[in-house]
N, C-alpha and C. Protein backbone atom coordinates (compact mmCIF):
# COMPACT_ATOMS: atom_id res chain seq x y z
N MET A 1 17.82 -7.66 29.71
CA MET A 1 16.78 -8.44 29.09
C MET A 1 15.99 -7.60 28.10
N GLY A 2 15.76 -6.37 28.25
CA GLY A 2 15.18 -5.43 27.30
C GLY A 2 14.22 -6.00 26.28
N GLY A 3 14.22 -5.36 25.12
CA GLY A 3 13.35 -5.78 24.05
C GLY A 3 11.89 -5.45 24.34
N ILE A 4 11.00 -6.02 23.57
CA ILE A 4 9.59 -5.71 23.72
C ILE A 4 8.97 -6.38 24.92
N PHE A 5 9.72 -7.26 25.58
CA PHE A 5 9.19 -7.98 26.73
C PHE A 5 9.82 -7.51 28.03
N SER A 6 10.15 -6.23 28.13
CA SER A 6 10.85 -5.75 29.31
C SER A 6 9.92 -5.29 30.43
N ASN A 7 8.64 -5.17 30.17
CA ASN A 7 7.69 -4.78 31.20
C ASN A 7 7.72 -5.82 32.32
N LYS A 8 7.71 -5.40 33.56
CA LYS A 8 7.85 -6.33 34.69
C LYS A 8 6.77 -7.41 34.71
N ARG A 9 5.55 -7.09 34.29
CA ARG A 9 4.50 -8.10 34.33
C ARG A 9 4.54 -9.02 33.11
N CYS A 10 5.46 -8.73 32.21
CA CYS A 10 5.61 -9.55 31.01
C CYS A 10 6.69 -10.60 31.25
N PHE A 11 7.43 -10.91 30.24
CA PHE A 11 8.48 -11.91 30.36
C PHE A 11 9.64 -11.47 29.51
N ASN A 12 10.79 -12.05 29.74
CA ASN A 12 11.95 -11.63 28.96
C ASN A 12 12.16 -12.54 27.76
N THR A 13 12.93 -12.07 26.81
CA THR A 13 13.12 -12.79 25.55
C THR A 13 13.86 -14.10 25.73
N ASN A 14 14.56 -14.30 26.82
CA ASN A 14 15.27 -15.56 27.04
C ASN A 14 14.33 -16.70 27.40
N MET A 15 13.13 -16.37 27.82
CA MET A 15 12.20 -17.41 28.27
C MET A 15 11.03 -17.61 27.32
N GLN A 16 11.04 -17.00 26.15
CA GLN A 16 9.90 -17.12 25.25
C GLN A 16 10.31 -17.80 23.96
N CYS A 17 9.36 -18.53 23.37
CA CYS A 17 9.59 -19.12 22.06
C CYS A 17 8.28 -19.12 21.29
N ILE A 18 8.40 -19.04 19.99
CA ILE A 18 7.23 -19.11 19.11
C ILE A 18 7.41 -20.36 18.27
N ARG A 19 6.34 -21.16 18.20
CA ARG A 19 6.41 -22.41 17.44
C ARG A 19 5.02 -22.86 17.02
N GLU A 20 5.00 -23.78 16.05
CA GLU A 20 3.75 -24.36 15.61
C GLU A 20 3.11 -25.12 16.77
N LEU A 21 1.78 -25.12 16.79
CA LEU A 21 1.07 -25.86 17.81
C LEU A 21 1.20 -27.36 17.56
N ARG A 22 1.25 -28.12 18.65
CA ARG A 22 1.38 -29.58 18.60
C ARG A 22 0.24 -30.21 19.39
N SER A 23 0.08 -31.50 19.23
CA SER A 23 -1.05 -32.19 19.87
C SER A 23 -1.07 -31.97 21.38
N PHE A 24 0.07 -31.94 22.02
CA PHE A 24 0.09 -31.78 23.48
C PHE A 24 -0.24 -30.36 23.93
N ASP A 25 -0.45 -29.44 23.00
CA ASP A 25 -0.84 -28.06 23.33
C ASP A 25 -2.35 -27.89 23.45
N ARG A 26 -3.10 -28.92 23.11
CA ARG A 26 -4.57 -28.83 23.05
C ARG A 26 -5.16 -28.23 24.34
N ARG A 27 -4.77 -28.73 25.49
CA ARG A 27 -5.33 -28.26 26.76
C ARG A 27 -5.09 -26.76 26.93
N GLN A 28 -3.87 -26.29 26.64
CA GLN A 28 -3.57 -24.87 26.80
C GLN A 28 -4.32 -24.02 25.79
N VAL A 29 -4.49 -24.52 24.57
CA VAL A 29 -5.23 -23.77 23.55
C VAL A 29 -6.69 -23.60 24.00
N PHE A 30 -7.31 -24.69 24.47
CA PHE A 30 -8.70 -24.60 24.93
C PHE A 30 -8.81 -23.71 26.16
N SER A 31 -7.82 -23.73 27.00
CA SER A 31 -7.84 -22.87 28.18
C SER A 31 -7.76 -21.39 27.79
N LEU A 32 -6.87 -21.07 26.84
CA LEU A 32 -6.73 -19.69 26.40
C LEU A 32 -8.00 -19.19 25.72
N LEU A 33 -8.66 -20.08 24.99
CA LEU A 33 -9.89 -19.71 24.27
C LEU A 33 -11.14 -20.16 25.03
N ASN A 34 -11.09 -20.13 26.35
CA ASN A 34 -12.19 -20.64 27.17
C ASN A 34 -13.50 -19.87 27.02
N ASP A 35 -13.46 -18.69 26.43
CA ASP A 35 -14.67 -17.88 26.25
C ASP A 35 -15.24 -17.97 24.83
N ILE A 36 -14.75 -18.89 24.03
CA ILE A 36 -15.13 -18.94 22.62
C ILE A 36 -16.63 -19.19 22.42
N ASN A 37 -17.26 -19.93 23.31
CA ASN A 37 -18.70 -20.18 23.17
C ASN A 37 -19.54 -18.95 23.43
N THR A 38 -19.00 -17.97 24.15
CA THR A 38 -19.78 -16.75 24.38
C THR A 38 -19.80 -15.87 23.14
N VAL A 39 -18.79 -16.02 22.30
CA VAL A 39 -18.70 -15.22 21.09
C VAL A 39 -19.34 -15.95 19.91
N TYR A 40 -19.08 -17.25 19.81
CA TYR A 40 -19.57 -18.04 18.68
C TYR A 40 -20.32 -19.27 19.19
N PRO A 41 -21.57 -19.43 18.78
CA PRO A 41 -22.28 -20.66 19.14
C PRO A 41 -21.49 -21.87 18.62
N CYS A 42 -21.42 -22.90 19.40
CA CYS A 42 -20.67 -24.12 19.05
C CYS A 42 -19.17 -23.84 18.87
N GLY A 43 -18.68 -22.83 19.58
CA GLY A 43 -17.28 -22.45 19.46
C GLY A 43 -16.31 -23.55 19.82
N PHE A 44 -16.61 -24.30 20.89
CA PHE A 44 -15.69 -25.37 21.28
C PHE A 44 -15.65 -26.49 20.24
N GLU A 45 -16.79 -26.77 19.61
CA GLU A 45 -16.81 -27.78 18.54
C GLU A 45 -15.96 -27.30 17.37
N TRP A 46 -16.11 -26.01 17.02
CA TRP A 46 -15.30 -25.44 15.94
C TRP A 46 -13.82 -25.54 16.29
N LEU A 47 -13.47 -25.18 17.52
CA LEU A 47 -12.07 -25.19 17.93
C LEU A 47 -11.51 -26.61 17.90
N ASP A 48 -12.29 -27.58 18.31
CA ASP A 48 -11.84 -28.97 18.27
C ASP A 48 -11.55 -29.40 16.84
N GLU A 49 -12.45 -29.06 15.92
CA GLU A 49 -12.23 -29.39 14.51
C GLU A 49 -11.03 -28.64 13.95
N LYS A 50 -10.90 -27.36 14.30
CA LYS A 50 -9.79 -26.56 13.79
C LYS A 50 -8.46 -27.08 14.32
N PHE A 51 -8.44 -27.49 15.59
CA PHE A 51 -7.20 -28.03 16.16
C PHE A 51 -6.82 -29.32 15.45
N ASN A 52 -7.80 -30.16 15.15
CA ASN A 52 -7.52 -31.37 14.38
C ASN A 52 -6.99 -31.02 12.99
N ASP A 53 -7.56 -29.98 12.37
CA ASP A 53 -7.06 -29.52 11.06
C ASP A 53 -5.61 -29.06 11.15
N ILE A 54 -5.26 -28.41 12.25
CA ILE A 54 -3.87 -27.98 12.45
C ILE A 54 -2.96 -29.20 12.48
N LEU A 55 -3.36 -30.21 13.23
CA LEU A 55 -2.53 -31.43 13.33
C LEU A 55 -2.42 -32.14 12.00
N LEU A 56 -3.46 -32.04 11.17
CA LEU A 56 -3.45 -32.66 9.84
C LEU A 56 -2.86 -31.74 8.77
N ARG A 57 -2.40 -30.55 9.19
CA ARG A 57 -1.82 -29.55 8.30
C ARG A 57 -2.80 -28.98 7.27
N LYS A 58 -4.09 -29.01 7.63
CA LYS A 58 -5.12 -28.36 6.81
C LYS A 58 -5.32 -26.92 7.24
N ALA A 59 -4.77 -26.58 8.40
CA ALA A 59 -4.79 -25.22 8.94
C ALA A 59 -3.43 -25.03 9.61
N TYR A 60 -3.15 -23.79 10.03
CA TYR A 60 -1.88 -23.50 10.66
C TYR A 60 -2.13 -22.85 12.01
N GLY A 61 -1.45 -23.35 13.01
CA GLY A 61 -1.56 -22.77 14.34
C GLY A 61 -0.19 -22.52 14.91
N VAL A 62 -0.03 -21.36 15.51
CA VAL A 62 1.25 -20.98 16.11
C VAL A 62 0.99 -20.45 17.51
N GLY A 63 1.90 -20.79 18.42
CA GLY A 63 1.76 -20.30 19.79
C GLY A 63 3.01 -19.59 20.23
N LEU A 64 2.82 -18.61 21.09
CA LEU A 64 3.94 -17.95 21.76
C LEU A 64 3.91 -18.44 23.20
N PHE A 65 5.00 -19.04 23.61
CA PHE A 65 5.10 -19.66 24.92
C PHE A 65 6.12 -18.92 25.76
N ALA A 66 5.80 -18.75 27.03
CA ALA A 66 6.73 -18.15 27.99
C ALA A 66 6.89 -19.15 29.12
N ALA A 67 8.10 -19.64 29.31
CA ALA A 67 8.39 -20.65 30.33
C ALA A 67 7.42 -21.83 30.22
N GLY A 68 7.09 -22.21 28.99
CA GLY A 68 6.21 -23.35 28.74
C GLY A 68 4.73 -23.05 28.74
N ASP A 69 4.34 -21.85 29.14
CA ASP A 69 2.92 -21.49 29.17
C ASP A 69 2.52 -20.76 27.90
N LEU A 70 1.40 -21.15 27.32
CA LEU A 70 0.87 -20.49 26.13
C LEU A 70 0.34 -19.11 26.52
N VAL A 71 0.92 -18.07 25.95
CA VAL A 71 0.49 -16.71 26.27
C VAL A 71 -0.17 -16.02 25.07
N GLY A 72 -0.08 -16.62 23.91
CA GLY A 72 -0.74 -16.06 22.72
C GLY A 72 -0.75 -17.09 21.62
N LEU A 73 -1.75 -16.99 20.75
CA LEU A 73 -1.80 -17.92 19.63
C LEU A 73 -2.44 -17.28 18.41
N GLY A 74 -2.10 -17.84 17.28
CA GLY A 74 -2.70 -17.45 16.02
C GLY A 74 -3.10 -18.70 15.26
N ILE A 75 -4.27 -18.68 14.67
CA ILE A 75 -4.74 -19.80 13.84
C ILE A 75 -5.20 -19.21 12.51
N GLU A 76 -4.72 -19.82 11.44
CA GLU A 76 -5.13 -19.38 10.10
C GLU A 76 -5.60 -20.57 9.30
N THR A 77 -6.48 -20.28 8.34
CA THR A 77 -7.04 -21.30 7.47
C THR A 77 -6.87 -20.85 6.03
N PRO A 78 -6.37 -21.73 5.16
CA PRO A 78 -6.28 -21.34 3.74
C PRO A 78 -7.67 -21.16 3.15
N LYS A 79 -7.81 -20.13 2.32
CA LYS A 79 -9.07 -19.84 1.63
C LYS A 79 -8.76 -19.61 0.16
N GLY A 80 -8.40 -20.66 -0.51
CA GLY A 80 -7.99 -20.53 -1.90
C GLY A 80 -6.47 -20.61 -2.00
N VAL A 81 -5.98 -20.40 -3.20
CA VAL A 81 -4.56 -20.60 -3.46
C VAL A 81 -3.69 -19.56 -2.77
N ARG A 82 -4.09 -18.30 -2.78
CA ARG A 82 -3.23 -17.23 -2.25
C ARG A 82 -3.94 -16.34 -1.24
N GLU A 83 -4.89 -16.95 -0.52
CA GLU A 83 -5.64 -16.20 0.49
C GLU A 83 -5.77 -17.03 1.76
N VAL A 84 -5.67 -16.36 2.90
CA VAL A 84 -5.86 -17.04 4.18
C VAL A 84 -6.87 -16.26 5.02
N LYS A 85 -7.50 -16.98 5.93
CA LYS A 85 -8.36 -16.34 6.92
C LYS A 85 -7.66 -16.47 8.26
N LEU A 86 -7.46 -15.34 8.91
CA LEU A 86 -6.95 -15.34 10.26
C LEU A 86 -8.14 -15.67 11.16
N SER A 87 -8.22 -16.93 11.54
CA SER A 87 -9.37 -17.40 12.31
C SER A 87 -9.31 -16.94 13.75
N THR A 88 -8.11 -16.87 14.30
CA THR A 88 -7.95 -16.52 15.71
C THR A 88 -6.62 -15.83 15.93
N LEU A 89 -6.64 -14.77 16.69
CA LEU A 89 -5.44 -14.14 17.22
C LEU A 89 -5.79 -13.77 18.65
N LYS A 90 -5.19 -14.44 19.60
CA LYS A 90 -5.58 -14.26 21.00
C LYS A 90 -4.34 -14.15 21.88
N VAL A 91 -4.37 -13.21 22.79
CA VAL A 91 -3.30 -13.02 23.76
C VAL A 91 -3.92 -13.14 25.15
N ARG A 92 -3.25 -13.89 26.01
CA ARG A 92 -3.72 -14.05 27.38
C ARG A 92 -3.84 -12.67 28.04
N ALA A 93 -4.92 -12.46 28.77
CA ALA A 93 -5.24 -11.13 29.32
C ALA A 93 -4.09 -10.52 30.11
N ASP A 94 -3.40 -11.30 30.91
CA ASP A 94 -2.33 -10.74 31.74
C ASP A 94 -1.05 -10.46 30.97
N LYS A 95 -1.01 -10.81 29.69
CA LYS A 95 0.17 -10.57 28.86
C LYS A 95 -0.10 -9.58 27.74
N ARG A 96 -1.24 -8.92 27.78
CA ARG A 96 -1.53 -7.91 26.77
C ARG A 96 -0.67 -6.67 27.01
N ASN A 97 -0.41 -5.94 25.95
CA ASN A 97 0.44 -4.75 25.98
C ASN A 97 1.89 -5.07 26.33
N CYS A 98 2.29 -6.28 26.00
CA CYS A 98 3.66 -6.72 26.24
C CYS A 98 4.39 -7.03 24.93
N GLY A 99 3.70 -6.99 23.81
CA GLY A 99 4.32 -7.31 22.54
C GLY A 99 3.99 -8.69 22.02
N VAL A 100 3.20 -9.46 22.75
CA VAL A 100 2.86 -10.82 22.32
C VAL A 100 2.12 -10.80 20.98
N GLY A 101 1.09 -9.97 20.89
CA GLY A 101 0.33 -9.88 19.64
C GLY A 101 1.19 -9.41 18.49
N PHE A 102 2.09 -8.46 18.77
CA PHE A 102 3.00 -7.97 17.73
C PHE A 102 3.87 -9.10 17.20
N VAL A 103 4.43 -9.90 18.10
CA VAL A 103 5.29 -11.01 17.69
C VAL A 103 4.49 -12.02 16.86
N LEU A 104 3.29 -12.35 17.31
CA LEU A 104 2.46 -13.29 16.56
C LEU A 104 2.08 -12.73 15.19
N MET A 105 1.63 -11.48 15.15
CA MET A 105 1.23 -10.88 13.88
C MET A 105 2.42 -10.81 12.93
N ASN A 106 3.56 -10.43 13.44
CA ASN A 106 4.75 -10.34 12.61
C ASN A 106 5.12 -11.73 12.06
N HIS A 107 5.05 -12.74 12.90
CA HIS A 107 5.34 -14.11 12.47
C HIS A 107 4.39 -14.54 11.35
N LEU A 108 3.10 -14.25 11.54
CA LEU A 108 2.13 -14.64 10.52
C LEU A 108 2.36 -13.88 9.21
N LYS A 109 2.63 -12.58 9.30
CA LYS A 109 2.87 -11.80 8.08
C LYS A 109 4.10 -12.33 7.33
N LYS A 110 5.16 -12.66 8.06
CA LYS A 110 6.35 -13.22 7.41
C LYS A 110 6.02 -14.56 6.74
N ARG A 111 5.20 -15.36 7.39
CA ARG A 111 4.77 -16.65 6.82
C ARG A 111 3.96 -16.41 5.55
N TRP A 112 3.04 -15.44 5.61
CA TRP A 112 2.22 -15.15 4.44
C TRP A 112 3.08 -14.71 3.27
N LEU A 113 4.03 -13.83 3.53
CA LEU A 113 4.92 -13.36 2.46
C LEU A 113 5.75 -14.51 1.89
N LYS A 114 6.27 -15.35 2.77
CA LYS A 114 7.08 -16.51 2.33
C LYS A 114 6.26 -17.45 1.45
N ASN A 115 4.97 -17.60 1.78
CA ASN A 115 4.10 -18.52 1.05
C ASN A 115 3.34 -17.85 -0.09
N SER A 116 3.75 -16.63 -0.45
CA SER A 116 3.16 -15.89 -1.57
C SER A 116 1.65 -15.65 -1.41
N VAL A 117 1.22 -15.45 -0.18
CA VAL A 117 -0.18 -15.11 0.07
C VAL A 117 -0.39 -13.66 -0.37
N ASP A 118 -1.46 -13.44 -1.10
CA ASP A 118 -1.79 -12.09 -1.57
C ASP A 118 -2.69 -11.33 -0.60
N LYS A 119 -3.54 -12.08 0.11
CA LYS A 119 -4.57 -11.42 0.90
C LYS A 119 -4.87 -12.25 2.15
N ALA A 120 -5.04 -11.56 3.26
CA ALA A 120 -5.49 -12.18 4.50
C ALA A 120 -6.77 -11.48 4.92
N ILE A 121 -7.73 -12.24 5.44
CA ILE A 121 -8.98 -11.68 5.92
C ILE A 121 -9.20 -12.13 7.36
N VAL A 122 -10.01 -11.37 8.07
CA VAL A 122 -10.38 -11.71 9.44
C VAL A 122 -11.74 -11.08 9.71
N THR A 123 -12.55 -11.74 10.54
CA THR A 123 -13.80 -11.14 10.97
C THR A 123 -13.69 -10.82 12.46
N VAL A 124 -14.24 -9.68 12.84
CA VAL A 124 -14.19 -9.21 14.22
C VAL A 124 -15.55 -8.63 14.57
N GLU A 125 -16.02 -8.92 15.78
CA GLU A 125 -17.28 -8.32 16.22
C GLU A 125 -17.20 -6.81 16.01
N THR A 126 -18.24 -6.24 15.44
CA THR A 126 -18.27 -4.82 15.14
C THR A 126 -18.00 -3.98 16.38
N SER A 127 -18.49 -4.42 17.52
CA SER A 127 -18.31 -3.66 18.76
C SER A 127 -16.90 -3.77 19.35
N ASN A 128 -16.08 -4.67 18.83
CA ASN A 128 -14.74 -4.89 19.36
C ASN A 128 -13.74 -3.90 18.74
N ILE A 129 -13.86 -2.66 19.12
CA ILE A 129 -13.05 -1.58 18.55
C ILE A 129 -11.56 -1.79 18.81
N GLY A 130 -11.21 -2.26 20.00
CA GLY A 130 -9.81 -2.45 20.34
C GLY A 130 -9.11 -3.43 19.42
N THR A 131 -9.74 -4.57 19.16
CA THR A 131 -9.14 -5.57 18.27
C THR A 131 -9.04 -5.03 16.85
N LYS A 132 -10.10 -4.37 16.40
CA LYS A 132 -10.06 -3.82 15.04
C LYS A 132 -8.95 -2.78 14.90
N ASN A 133 -8.82 -1.90 15.88
CA ASN A 133 -7.75 -0.90 15.83
C ASN A 133 -6.37 -1.56 15.85
N TYR A 134 -6.22 -2.60 16.64
CA TYR A 134 -4.95 -3.33 16.71
C TYR A 134 -4.61 -3.93 15.34
N LEU A 135 -5.59 -4.61 14.73
CA LEU A 135 -5.36 -5.24 13.43
C LEU A 135 -5.04 -4.20 12.35
N LYS A 136 -5.66 -3.05 12.44
CA LYS A 136 -5.38 -1.99 11.48
C LYS A 136 -3.98 -1.44 11.67
N LYS A 137 -3.58 -1.26 12.92
CA LYS A 137 -2.26 -0.67 13.21
C LYS A 137 -1.12 -1.65 12.94
N TYR A 138 -1.24 -2.88 13.43
CA TYR A 138 -0.11 -3.82 13.35
C TYR A 138 -0.24 -4.85 12.25
N GLY A 139 -1.42 -5.00 11.68
CA GLY A 139 -1.60 -5.99 10.64
C GLY A 139 -1.89 -5.41 9.28
N ASN A 140 -2.02 -4.08 9.20
CA ASN A 140 -2.35 -3.41 7.94
C ASN A 140 -3.72 -3.83 7.40
N PHE A 141 -4.63 -4.19 8.28
CA PHE A 141 -5.98 -4.58 7.87
C PHE A 141 -6.86 -3.35 7.72
N THR A 142 -7.80 -3.42 6.80
CA THR A 142 -8.81 -2.39 6.61
C THR A 142 -10.19 -3.05 6.57
N THR A 143 -11.21 -2.34 7.05
CA THR A 143 -12.57 -2.88 7.03
C THR A 143 -13.11 -2.80 5.61
N ILE A 144 -13.64 -3.94 5.14
CA ILE A 144 -14.18 -3.97 3.77
C ILE A 144 -15.68 -4.26 3.71
N ASP A 145 -16.25 -4.80 4.81
CA ASP A 145 -17.67 -5.13 4.79
C ASP A 145 -18.13 -5.43 6.22
N THR A 146 -19.44 -5.51 6.40
CA THR A 146 -20.03 -5.90 7.68
C THR A 146 -21.09 -6.96 7.42
N LEU A 147 -21.08 -8.00 8.24
CA LEU A 147 -22.07 -9.06 8.16
C LEU A 147 -22.97 -8.99 9.39
N SER A 148 -24.26 -9.18 9.20
CA SER A 148 -25.19 -9.19 10.32
C SER A 148 -25.72 -10.60 10.54
N ASN A 149 -25.84 -10.98 11.79
CA ASN A 149 -26.45 -12.25 12.19
C ASN A 149 -25.74 -13.49 11.65
N LYS A 150 -24.47 -13.40 11.34
CA LYS A 150 -23.75 -14.57 10.81
C LYS A 150 -23.54 -15.63 11.88
N TYR A 151 -23.07 -15.23 13.05
CA TYR A 151 -22.76 -16.20 14.09
C TYR A 151 -23.87 -16.34 15.12
N LYS A 152 -24.57 -15.25 15.38
CA LYS A 152 -25.72 -15.32 16.28
C LYS A 152 -26.63 -14.14 16.00
N THR A 153 -27.90 -14.32 16.29
CA THR A 153 -28.90 -13.29 16.04
C THR A 153 -28.56 -12.02 16.82
N GLY A 154 -28.65 -10.90 16.14
CA GLY A 154 -28.40 -9.61 16.76
C GLY A 154 -26.94 -9.19 16.79
N SER A 155 -26.07 -10.01 16.24
CA SER A 155 -24.65 -9.65 16.23
C SER A 155 -24.25 -9.16 14.85
N SER A 156 -23.15 -8.45 14.81
CA SER A 156 -22.59 -8.06 13.52
C SER A 156 -21.07 -8.20 13.58
N GLU A 157 -20.51 -8.57 12.47
CA GLU A 157 -19.08 -8.79 12.35
C GLU A 157 -18.55 -7.93 11.21
N ASP A 158 -17.44 -7.27 11.45
CA ASP A 158 -16.77 -6.56 10.37
C ASP A 158 -15.76 -7.50 9.73
N ILE A 159 -15.69 -7.44 8.42
CA ILE A 159 -14.68 -8.20 7.68
C ILE A 159 -13.54 -7.24 7.40
N LEU A 160 -12.35 -7.63 7.82
CA LEU A 160 -11.16 -6.82 7.57
C LEU A 160 -10.27 -7.60 6.61
N SER A 161 -9.58 -6.87 5.77
CA SER A 161 -8.71 -7.48 4.77
C SER A 161 -7.34 -6.82 4.80
N CYS A 162 -6.35 -7.61 4.49
CA CYS A 162 -4.97 -7.12 4.42
C CYS A 162 -4.38 -7.56 3.10
N SER A 163 -4.01 -6.60 2.27
CA SER A 163 -3.30 -6.90 1.04
C SER A 163 -1.83 -6.99 1.39
N LEU A 164 -1.17 -8.04 0.95
CA LEU A 164 0.21 -8.27 1.36
C LEU A 164 1.22 -7.54 0.48
N GLU A 165 0.75 -6.74 -0.45
CA GLU A 165 1.66 -6.02 -1.34
C GLU A 165 2.54 -5.03 -0.59
N ASP A 166 1.99 -4.32 0.36
CA ASP A 166 2.71 -3.25 1.03
C ASP A 166 3.01 -3.54 2.50
N VAL A 167 2.99 -4.81 2.88
CA VAL A 167 3.18 -5.16 4.29
C VAL A 167 4.64 -5.13 4.67
N ASN A 168 4.92 -4.51 5.81
CA ASN A 168 6.26 -4.53 6.37
C ASN A 168 6.29 -5.49 7.54
N VAL A 169 7.44 -6.16 7.69
CA VAL A 169 7.62 -7.04 8.83
C VAL A 169 8.88 -6.63 9.57
N CYS A 170 8.92 -6.97 10.82
CA CYS A 170 10.06 -6.68 11.66
C CYS A 170 11.04 -7.85 11.56
N PRO A 171 12.26 -7.64 11.11
CA PRO A 171 13.17 -8.75 10.83
C PRO A 171 13.59 -9.57 12.04
N GLN A 172 13.62 -9.01 13.25
CA GLN A 172 14.14 -9.75 14.38
C GLN A 172 13.15 -10.76 14.96
N ASN A 173 11.90 -10.75 14.57
CA ASN A 173 10.94 -11.69 15.14
C ASN A 173 10.64 -12.80 14.18
């Protein structure tokens, strides 16, 4: 079974699939993002609107499923003709360090290149060093600015950007 999913607590490649989110995935998406209100005020309202945008093809959502269970997801929103915002990249806690985020990021980068996207941006809580390091390592993102009090008083978010000119993708994913 090997591959990036060979860790015993992970899953094997025969039982996983990556696909666009569909209406019947709503419950699993909300379950995976059950802490969104702690990070962003009105997070569930935003997620409900964003999920509707995905269904209307105004946004793009992709999930990685293992034996039918959502273990990771990515949501992006177009921001102009050749720019996207990575609104969400989330991996279920028990499936971290298994390659789920890598597969999702690689899928998104391939999609961006296919669609001639020049730039992707993402905002991350300044204190979330792990996510920022991950995005820098696997997404080629760099920090370009910091916003204070955008989502809630006393918080700060770093804006990270990825220029797609020099992005490499893994062909097998």
